[in-house]
PDB file of C-alpha atoms in Angstrom:
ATOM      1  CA  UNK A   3       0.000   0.000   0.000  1.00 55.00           C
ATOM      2  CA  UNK A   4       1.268   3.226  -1.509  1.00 69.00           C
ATOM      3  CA  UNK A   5       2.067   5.963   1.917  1.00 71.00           C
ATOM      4  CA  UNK A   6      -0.717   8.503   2.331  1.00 77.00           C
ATOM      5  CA  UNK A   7      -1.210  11.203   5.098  1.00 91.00           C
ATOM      6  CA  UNK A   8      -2.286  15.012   5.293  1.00 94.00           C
ATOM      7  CA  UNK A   9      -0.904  17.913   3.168  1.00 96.00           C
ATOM      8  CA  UNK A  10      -0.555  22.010   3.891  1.00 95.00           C
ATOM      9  CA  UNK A  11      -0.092  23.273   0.616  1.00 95.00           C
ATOM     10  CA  UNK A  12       1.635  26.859   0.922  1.00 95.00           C
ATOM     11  CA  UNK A  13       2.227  29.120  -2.326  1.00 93.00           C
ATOM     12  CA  UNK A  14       1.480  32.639  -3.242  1.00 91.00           C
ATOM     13  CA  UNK A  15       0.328  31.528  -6.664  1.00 93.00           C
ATOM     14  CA  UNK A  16      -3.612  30.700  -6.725  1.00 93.00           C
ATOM     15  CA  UNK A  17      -2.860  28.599  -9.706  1.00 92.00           C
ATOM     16  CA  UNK A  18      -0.453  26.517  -8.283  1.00 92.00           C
ATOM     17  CA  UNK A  19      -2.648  25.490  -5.589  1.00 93.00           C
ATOM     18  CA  UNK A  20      -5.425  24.438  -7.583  1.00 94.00           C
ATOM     19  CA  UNK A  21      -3.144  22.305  -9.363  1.00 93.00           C
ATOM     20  CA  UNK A  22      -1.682  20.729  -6.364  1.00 93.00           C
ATOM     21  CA  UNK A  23      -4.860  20.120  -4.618  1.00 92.00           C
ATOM     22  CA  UNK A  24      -6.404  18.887  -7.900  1.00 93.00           C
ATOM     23  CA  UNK A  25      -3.916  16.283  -8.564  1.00 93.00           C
ATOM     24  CA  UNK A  26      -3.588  15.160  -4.672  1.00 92.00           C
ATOM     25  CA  UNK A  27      -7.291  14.832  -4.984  1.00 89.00           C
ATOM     26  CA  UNK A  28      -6.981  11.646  -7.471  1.00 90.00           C
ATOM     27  CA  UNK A  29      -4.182  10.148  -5.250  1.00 90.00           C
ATOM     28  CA  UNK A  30      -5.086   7.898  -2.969  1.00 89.00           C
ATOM     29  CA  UNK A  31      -4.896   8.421   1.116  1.00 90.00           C
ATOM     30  CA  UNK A  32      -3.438  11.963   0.017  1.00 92.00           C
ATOM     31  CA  UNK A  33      -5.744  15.097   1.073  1.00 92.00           C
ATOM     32  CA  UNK A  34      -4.816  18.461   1.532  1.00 94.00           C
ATOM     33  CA  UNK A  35      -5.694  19.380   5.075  1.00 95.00           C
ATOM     34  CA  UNK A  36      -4.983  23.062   4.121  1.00 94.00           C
ATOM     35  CA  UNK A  37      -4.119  25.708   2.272  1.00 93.00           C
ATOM     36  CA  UNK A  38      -1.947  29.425   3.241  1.00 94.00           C
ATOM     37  CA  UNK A  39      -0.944  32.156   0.407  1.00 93.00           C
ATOM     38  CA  UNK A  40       1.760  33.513   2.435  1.00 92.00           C
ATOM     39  CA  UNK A  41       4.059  32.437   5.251  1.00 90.00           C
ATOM     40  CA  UNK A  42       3.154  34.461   7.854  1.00 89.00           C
ATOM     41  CA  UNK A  43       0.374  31.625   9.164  1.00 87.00           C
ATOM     42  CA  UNK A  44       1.726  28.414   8.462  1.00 92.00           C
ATOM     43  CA  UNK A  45       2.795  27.676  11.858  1.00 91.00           C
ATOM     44  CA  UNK A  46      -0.515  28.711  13.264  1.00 91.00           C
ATOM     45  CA  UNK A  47      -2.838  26.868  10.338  1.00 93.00           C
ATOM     46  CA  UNK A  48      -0.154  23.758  11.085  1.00 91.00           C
ATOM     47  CA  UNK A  49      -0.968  23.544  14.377  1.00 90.00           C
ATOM     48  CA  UNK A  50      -4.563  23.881  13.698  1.00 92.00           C
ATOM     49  CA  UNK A  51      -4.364  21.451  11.079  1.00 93.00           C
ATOM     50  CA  UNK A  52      -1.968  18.902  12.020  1.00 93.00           C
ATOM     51  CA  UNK A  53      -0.583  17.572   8.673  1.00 94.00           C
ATOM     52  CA  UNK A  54       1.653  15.045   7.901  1.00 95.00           C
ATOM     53  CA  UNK A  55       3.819  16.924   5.145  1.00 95.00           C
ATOM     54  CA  UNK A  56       4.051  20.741   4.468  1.00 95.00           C
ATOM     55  CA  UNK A  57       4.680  21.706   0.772  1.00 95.00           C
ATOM     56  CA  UNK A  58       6.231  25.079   1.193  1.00 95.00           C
ATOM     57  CA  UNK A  59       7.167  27.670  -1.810  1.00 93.00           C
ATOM     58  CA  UNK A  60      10.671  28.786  -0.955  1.00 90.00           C
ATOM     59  CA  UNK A  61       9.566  32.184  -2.269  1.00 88.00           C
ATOM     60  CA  UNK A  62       6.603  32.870   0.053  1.00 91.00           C
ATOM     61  CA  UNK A  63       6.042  35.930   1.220  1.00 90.00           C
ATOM     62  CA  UNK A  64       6.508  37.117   4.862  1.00 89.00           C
ATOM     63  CA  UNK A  65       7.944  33.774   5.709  1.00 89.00           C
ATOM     64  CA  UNK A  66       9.670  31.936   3.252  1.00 90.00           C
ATOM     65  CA  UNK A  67       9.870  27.941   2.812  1.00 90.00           C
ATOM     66  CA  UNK A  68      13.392  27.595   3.801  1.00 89.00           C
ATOM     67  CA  UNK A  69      12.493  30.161   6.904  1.00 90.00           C
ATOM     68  CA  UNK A  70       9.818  27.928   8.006  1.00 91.00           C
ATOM     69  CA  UNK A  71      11.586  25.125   7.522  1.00 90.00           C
ATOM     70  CA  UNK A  72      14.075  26.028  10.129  1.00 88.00           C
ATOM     71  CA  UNK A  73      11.020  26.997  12.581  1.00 89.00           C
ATOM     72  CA  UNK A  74       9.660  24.124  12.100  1.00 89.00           C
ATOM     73  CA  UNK A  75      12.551  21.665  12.934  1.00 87.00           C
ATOM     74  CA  UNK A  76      13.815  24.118  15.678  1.00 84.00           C
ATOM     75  CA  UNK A  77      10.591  23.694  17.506  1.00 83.00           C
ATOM     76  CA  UNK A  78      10.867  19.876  17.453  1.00 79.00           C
ATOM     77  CA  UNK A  79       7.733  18.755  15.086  1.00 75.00           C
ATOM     78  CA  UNK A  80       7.897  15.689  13.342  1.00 84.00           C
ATOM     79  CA  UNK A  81       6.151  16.983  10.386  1.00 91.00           C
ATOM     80  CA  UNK A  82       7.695  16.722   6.902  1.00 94.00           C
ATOM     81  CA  UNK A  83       8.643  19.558   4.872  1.00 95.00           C
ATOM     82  CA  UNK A  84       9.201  19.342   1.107  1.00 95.00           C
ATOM     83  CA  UNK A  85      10.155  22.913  -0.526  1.00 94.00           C
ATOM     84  CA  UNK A  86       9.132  23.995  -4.111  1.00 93.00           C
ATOM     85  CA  UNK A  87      11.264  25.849  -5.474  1.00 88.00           C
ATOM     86  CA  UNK A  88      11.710  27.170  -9.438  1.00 80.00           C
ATOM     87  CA  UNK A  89      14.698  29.382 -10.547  1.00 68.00           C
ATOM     88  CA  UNK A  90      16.756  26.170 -11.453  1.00 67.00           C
ATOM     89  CA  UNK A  91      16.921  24.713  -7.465  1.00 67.00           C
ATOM     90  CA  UNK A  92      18.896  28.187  -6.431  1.00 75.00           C
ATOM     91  CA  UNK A  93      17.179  27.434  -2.627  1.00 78.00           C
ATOM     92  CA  UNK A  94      18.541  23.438  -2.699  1.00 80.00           C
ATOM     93  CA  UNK A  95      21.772  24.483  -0.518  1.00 79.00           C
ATOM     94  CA  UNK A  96      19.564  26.473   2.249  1.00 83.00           C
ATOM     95  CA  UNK A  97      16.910  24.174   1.731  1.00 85.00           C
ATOM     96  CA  UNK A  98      18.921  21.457   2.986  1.00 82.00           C
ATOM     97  CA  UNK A  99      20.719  23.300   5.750  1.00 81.00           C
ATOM     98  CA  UNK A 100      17.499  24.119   7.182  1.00 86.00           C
ATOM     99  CA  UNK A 101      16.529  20.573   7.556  1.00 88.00           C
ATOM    100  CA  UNK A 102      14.320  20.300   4.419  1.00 90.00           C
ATOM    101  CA  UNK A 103      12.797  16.678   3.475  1.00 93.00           C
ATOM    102  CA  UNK A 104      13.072  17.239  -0.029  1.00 90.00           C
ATOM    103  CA  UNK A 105      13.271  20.283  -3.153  1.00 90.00           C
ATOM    104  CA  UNK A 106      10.933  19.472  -5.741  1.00 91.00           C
ATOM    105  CA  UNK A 107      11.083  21.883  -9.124  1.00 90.00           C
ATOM    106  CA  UNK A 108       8.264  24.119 -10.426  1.00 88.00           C
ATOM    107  CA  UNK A 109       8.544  22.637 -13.764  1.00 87.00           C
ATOM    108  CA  UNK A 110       8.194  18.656 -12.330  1.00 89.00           C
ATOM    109  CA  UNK A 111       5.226  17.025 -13.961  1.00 91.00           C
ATOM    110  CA  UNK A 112       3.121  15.415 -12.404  1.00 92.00           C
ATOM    111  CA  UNK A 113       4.302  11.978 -12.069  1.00 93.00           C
ATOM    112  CA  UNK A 114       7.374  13.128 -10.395  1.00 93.00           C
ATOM    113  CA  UNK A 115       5.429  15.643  -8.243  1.00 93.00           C
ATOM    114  CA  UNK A 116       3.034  12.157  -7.035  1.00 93.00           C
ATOM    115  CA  UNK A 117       6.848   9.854  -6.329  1.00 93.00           C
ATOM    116  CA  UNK A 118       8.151  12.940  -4.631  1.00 93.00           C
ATOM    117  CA  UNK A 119       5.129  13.488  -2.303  1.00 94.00           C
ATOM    118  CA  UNK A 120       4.950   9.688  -1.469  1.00 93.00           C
ATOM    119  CA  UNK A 121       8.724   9.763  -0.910  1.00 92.00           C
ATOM    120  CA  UNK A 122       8.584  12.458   1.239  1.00 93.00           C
ATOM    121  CA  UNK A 123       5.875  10.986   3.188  1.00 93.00           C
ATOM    122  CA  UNK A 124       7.008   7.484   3.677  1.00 92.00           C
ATOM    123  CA  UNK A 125      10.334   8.913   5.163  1.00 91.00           C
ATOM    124  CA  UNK A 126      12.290   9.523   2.625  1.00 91.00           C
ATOM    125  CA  UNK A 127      14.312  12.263   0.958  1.00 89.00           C
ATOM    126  CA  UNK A 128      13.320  13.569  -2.590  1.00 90.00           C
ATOM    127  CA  UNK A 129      15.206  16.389  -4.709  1.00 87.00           C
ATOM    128  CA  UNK A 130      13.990  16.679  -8.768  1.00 86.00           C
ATOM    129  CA  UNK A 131      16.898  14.344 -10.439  1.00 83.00           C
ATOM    130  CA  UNK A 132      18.237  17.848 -12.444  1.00 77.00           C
ATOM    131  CA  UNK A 133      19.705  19.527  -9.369  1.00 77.00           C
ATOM    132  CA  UNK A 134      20.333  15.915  -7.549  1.00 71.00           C
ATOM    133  CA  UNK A 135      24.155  16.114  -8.936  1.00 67.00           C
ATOM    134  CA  UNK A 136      24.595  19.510  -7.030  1.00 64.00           C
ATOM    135  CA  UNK A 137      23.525  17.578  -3.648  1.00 61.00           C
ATOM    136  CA  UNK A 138      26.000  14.606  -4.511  1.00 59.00           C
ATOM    137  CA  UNK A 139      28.517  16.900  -4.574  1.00 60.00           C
ATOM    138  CA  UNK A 140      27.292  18.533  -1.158  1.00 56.00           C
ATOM    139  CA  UNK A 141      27.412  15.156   0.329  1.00 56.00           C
ATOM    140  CA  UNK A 142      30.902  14.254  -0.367  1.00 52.00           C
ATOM    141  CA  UNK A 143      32.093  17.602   0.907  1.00 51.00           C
ATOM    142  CA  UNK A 144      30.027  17.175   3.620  1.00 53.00           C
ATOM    143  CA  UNK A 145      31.522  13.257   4.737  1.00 48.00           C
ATOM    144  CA  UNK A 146      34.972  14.698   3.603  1.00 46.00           C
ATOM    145  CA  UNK A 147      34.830  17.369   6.598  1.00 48.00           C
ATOM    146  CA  UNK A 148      32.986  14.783   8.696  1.00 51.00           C
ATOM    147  CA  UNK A 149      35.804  12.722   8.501  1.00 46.00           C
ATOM    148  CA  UNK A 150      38.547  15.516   9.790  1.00 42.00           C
ATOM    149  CA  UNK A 151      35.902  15.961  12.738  1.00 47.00           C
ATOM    150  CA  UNK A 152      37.880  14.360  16.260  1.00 41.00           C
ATOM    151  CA  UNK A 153      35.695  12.504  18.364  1.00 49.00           C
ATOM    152  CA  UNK A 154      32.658  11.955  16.220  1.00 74.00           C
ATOM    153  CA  UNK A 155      30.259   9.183  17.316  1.00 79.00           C
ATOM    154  CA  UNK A 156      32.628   7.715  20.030  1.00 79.00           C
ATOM    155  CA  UNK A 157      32.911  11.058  21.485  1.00 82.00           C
ATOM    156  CA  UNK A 158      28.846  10.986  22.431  1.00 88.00           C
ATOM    157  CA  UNK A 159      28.001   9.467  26.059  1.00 91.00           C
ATOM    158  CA  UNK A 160      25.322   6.891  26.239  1.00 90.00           C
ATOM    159  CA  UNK A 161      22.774   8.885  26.731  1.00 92.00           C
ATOM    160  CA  UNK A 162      23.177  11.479  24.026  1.00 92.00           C
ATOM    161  CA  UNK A 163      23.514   8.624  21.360  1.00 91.00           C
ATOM    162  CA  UNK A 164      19.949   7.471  22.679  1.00 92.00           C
ATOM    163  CA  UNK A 165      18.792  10.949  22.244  1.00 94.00           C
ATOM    164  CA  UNK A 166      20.467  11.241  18.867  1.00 93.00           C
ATOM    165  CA  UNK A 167      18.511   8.056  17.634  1.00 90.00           C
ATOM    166  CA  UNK A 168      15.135   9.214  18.778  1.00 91.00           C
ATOM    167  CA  UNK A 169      15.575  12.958  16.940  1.00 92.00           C
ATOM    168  CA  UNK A 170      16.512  10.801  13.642  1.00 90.00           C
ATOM    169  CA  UNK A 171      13.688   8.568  13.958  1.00 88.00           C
ATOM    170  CA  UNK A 172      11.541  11.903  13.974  1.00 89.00           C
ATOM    171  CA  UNK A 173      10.517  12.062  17.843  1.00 91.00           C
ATOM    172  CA  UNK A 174       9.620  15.904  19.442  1.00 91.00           C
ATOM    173  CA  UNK A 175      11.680  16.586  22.330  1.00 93.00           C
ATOM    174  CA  UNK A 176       8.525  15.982  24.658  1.00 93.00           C
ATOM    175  CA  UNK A 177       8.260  12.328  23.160  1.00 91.00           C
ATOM    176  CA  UNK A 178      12.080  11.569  23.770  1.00 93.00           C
ATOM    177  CA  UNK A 179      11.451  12.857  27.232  1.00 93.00           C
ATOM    178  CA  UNK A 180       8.304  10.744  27.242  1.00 91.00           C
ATOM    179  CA  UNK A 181      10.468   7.734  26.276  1.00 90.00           C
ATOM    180  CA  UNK A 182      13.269   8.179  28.859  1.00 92.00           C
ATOM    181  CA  UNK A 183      11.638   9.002  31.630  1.00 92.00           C
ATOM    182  CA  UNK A 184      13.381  12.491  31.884  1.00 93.00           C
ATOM    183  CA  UNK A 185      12.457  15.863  31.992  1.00 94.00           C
ATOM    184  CA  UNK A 186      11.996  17.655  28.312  1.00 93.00           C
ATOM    185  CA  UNK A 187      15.020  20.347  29.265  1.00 94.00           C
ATOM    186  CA  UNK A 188      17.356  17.471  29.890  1.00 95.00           C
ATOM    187  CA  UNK A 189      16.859  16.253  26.582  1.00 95.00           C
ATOM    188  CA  UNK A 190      17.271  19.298  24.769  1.00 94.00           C
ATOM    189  CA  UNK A 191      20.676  19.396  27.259  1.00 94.00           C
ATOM    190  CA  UNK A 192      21.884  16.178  25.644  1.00 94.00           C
ATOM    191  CA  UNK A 193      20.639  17.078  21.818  1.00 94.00           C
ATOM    192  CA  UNK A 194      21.905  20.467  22.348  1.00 93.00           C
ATOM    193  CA  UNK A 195      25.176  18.577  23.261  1.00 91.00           C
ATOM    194  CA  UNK A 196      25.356  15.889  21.019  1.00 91.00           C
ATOM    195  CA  UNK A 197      24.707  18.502  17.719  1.00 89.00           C
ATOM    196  CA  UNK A 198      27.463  21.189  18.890  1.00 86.00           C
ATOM    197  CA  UNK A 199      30.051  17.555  19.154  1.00 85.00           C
ATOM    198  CA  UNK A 200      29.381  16.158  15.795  1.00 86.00           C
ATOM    199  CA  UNK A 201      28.876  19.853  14.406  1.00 84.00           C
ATOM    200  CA  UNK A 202      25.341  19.190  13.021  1.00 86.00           C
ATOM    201  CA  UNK A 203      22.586  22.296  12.802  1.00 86.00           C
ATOM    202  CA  UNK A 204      19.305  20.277  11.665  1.00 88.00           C
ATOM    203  CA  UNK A 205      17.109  17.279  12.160  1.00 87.00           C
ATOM    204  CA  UNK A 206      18.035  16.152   8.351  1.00 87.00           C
ATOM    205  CA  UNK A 207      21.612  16.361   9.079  1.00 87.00           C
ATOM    206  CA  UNK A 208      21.242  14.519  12.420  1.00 89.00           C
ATOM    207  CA  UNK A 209      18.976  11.969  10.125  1.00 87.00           C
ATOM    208  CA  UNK A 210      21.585  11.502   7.747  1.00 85.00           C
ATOM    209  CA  UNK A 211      24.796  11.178  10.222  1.00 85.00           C
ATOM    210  CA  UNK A 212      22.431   8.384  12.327  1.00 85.00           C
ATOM    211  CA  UNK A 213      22.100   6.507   8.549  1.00 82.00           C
ATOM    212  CA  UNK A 214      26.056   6.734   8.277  1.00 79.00           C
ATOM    213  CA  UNK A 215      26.411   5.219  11.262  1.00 78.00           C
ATOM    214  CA  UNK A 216      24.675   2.611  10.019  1.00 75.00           C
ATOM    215  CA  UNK A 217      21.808   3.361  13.094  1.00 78.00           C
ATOM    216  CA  UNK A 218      18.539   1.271  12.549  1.00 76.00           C
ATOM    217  CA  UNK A 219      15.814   3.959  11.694  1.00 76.00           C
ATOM    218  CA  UNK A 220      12.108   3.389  11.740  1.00 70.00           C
ATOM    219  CA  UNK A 221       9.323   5.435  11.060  1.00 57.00           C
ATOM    220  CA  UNK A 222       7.015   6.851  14.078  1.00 56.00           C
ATOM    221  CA  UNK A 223       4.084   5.444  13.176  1.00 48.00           C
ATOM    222  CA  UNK A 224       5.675   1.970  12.865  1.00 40.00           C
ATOM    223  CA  UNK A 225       6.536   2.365  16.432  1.00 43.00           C
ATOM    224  CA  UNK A 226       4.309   1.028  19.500  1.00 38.00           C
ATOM    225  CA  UNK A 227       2.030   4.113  20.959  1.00 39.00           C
ATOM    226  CA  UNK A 228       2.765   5.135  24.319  1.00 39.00           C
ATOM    227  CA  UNK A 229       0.486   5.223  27.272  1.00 34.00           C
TER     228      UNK A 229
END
């Protein structure tokens, strides 16, 4: 069964929202929960909403994609964030710093607009396959400096390598706390800790050291419900 969940669609456009919501309307368990012309609300209508996956024009006004992006991750929600971006993927580099899910291209069609939302939402990591080559060549740079980093993983105590896996499996800082039996300021302690170590500045880049480690990721909603 193909991944579904809930969509914010966010875009100054009018026409590019109707398009969005009129081809998520034929895909199966895919509905758009909501829909914002500018950034200044997302956070708000998210909250309100609750969706699963935010697709977020990078050139929003008010609040742009990448901007939100960052809020969003900074405050600890395990929502998904894929950023649309045209001008030939100039927002791919701050789209991934700020902990994007994915860049997807105004000019996709809409086949690769459909694999890139179920992507997105099943956990993955989607950017269109024209700027993909630029993010290769990110990640090499990026495991090249990783590399000259002392300490790295065996530098991390016990307890901030548990914390480490729960933030790359997508857990709020409340849940982790939840999970531990700690308070919620001790864990942001120990993440707080762990990122400034291994020099990391975003749940994707914590996501995608934990894969390099070879860490065994699941999705949240694979994962038993707490009491």
């Amino acid at each position: 069964m193909e991944p579904g969940g809930r969509i914010l669609v966010a875009d100054a456009q009018p026409l590019v929202r109707e398009g969005l919501k009129a081809l998520f309307g034929v895909m199966d368990g895919v509905s758009v929960v909501a829909e914002v012309s500018s950034g200044g609300g997302v956070l708000t209508v998210c909250d309100r909403a609750r969706p699963d996956l935010l697709l977020l024009d990078c050139c929003l006004p008010e609040k742009d994609g990448v901007l939100l992006a960052r809020l969003i991750r900074a405050r600890g929600g395990g929502e998904r964030v894929l950023i649309l971006c045209g001008h030939g993927g100039d927002c791919l580099d701050p789209a991934v710093a700020a902990g994007a899910d994915g860049l997807l291209l105004k000019e996709a069609d809409h086949e690769e607009v459909r694999f890139a939302v179920r992507s997105v939402l099943a956990g993955g990591f989607f950017v269109s396959p024209s700027v993909a080559g630029r993010l290769a060549t990110r990640c090499r740079q990026g495991w090249a400096l990783e590399d000259r980093r002392t300490g790295g993983w065996e530098a991390l105590t016990p307890r901030e390598r548990e914390v480490l896996h729960y933030v790359a499996e997508g857990f709020r800082n409340r849940e982790i706390a939840d999970l531990l039996v700690v308070s919620e300021k001790t864990v942001e302690k120990h993440r707080a800790n762990f990122m400034a170590k291994l020099g990391l500045h975003s749940a994707a880049e914590v996501r995608a050291f934990a894969q390099r480690q070879g860490l065994p990721l699941r999705l949240r909603d694979h994962l038993v419900e707490k009491g």
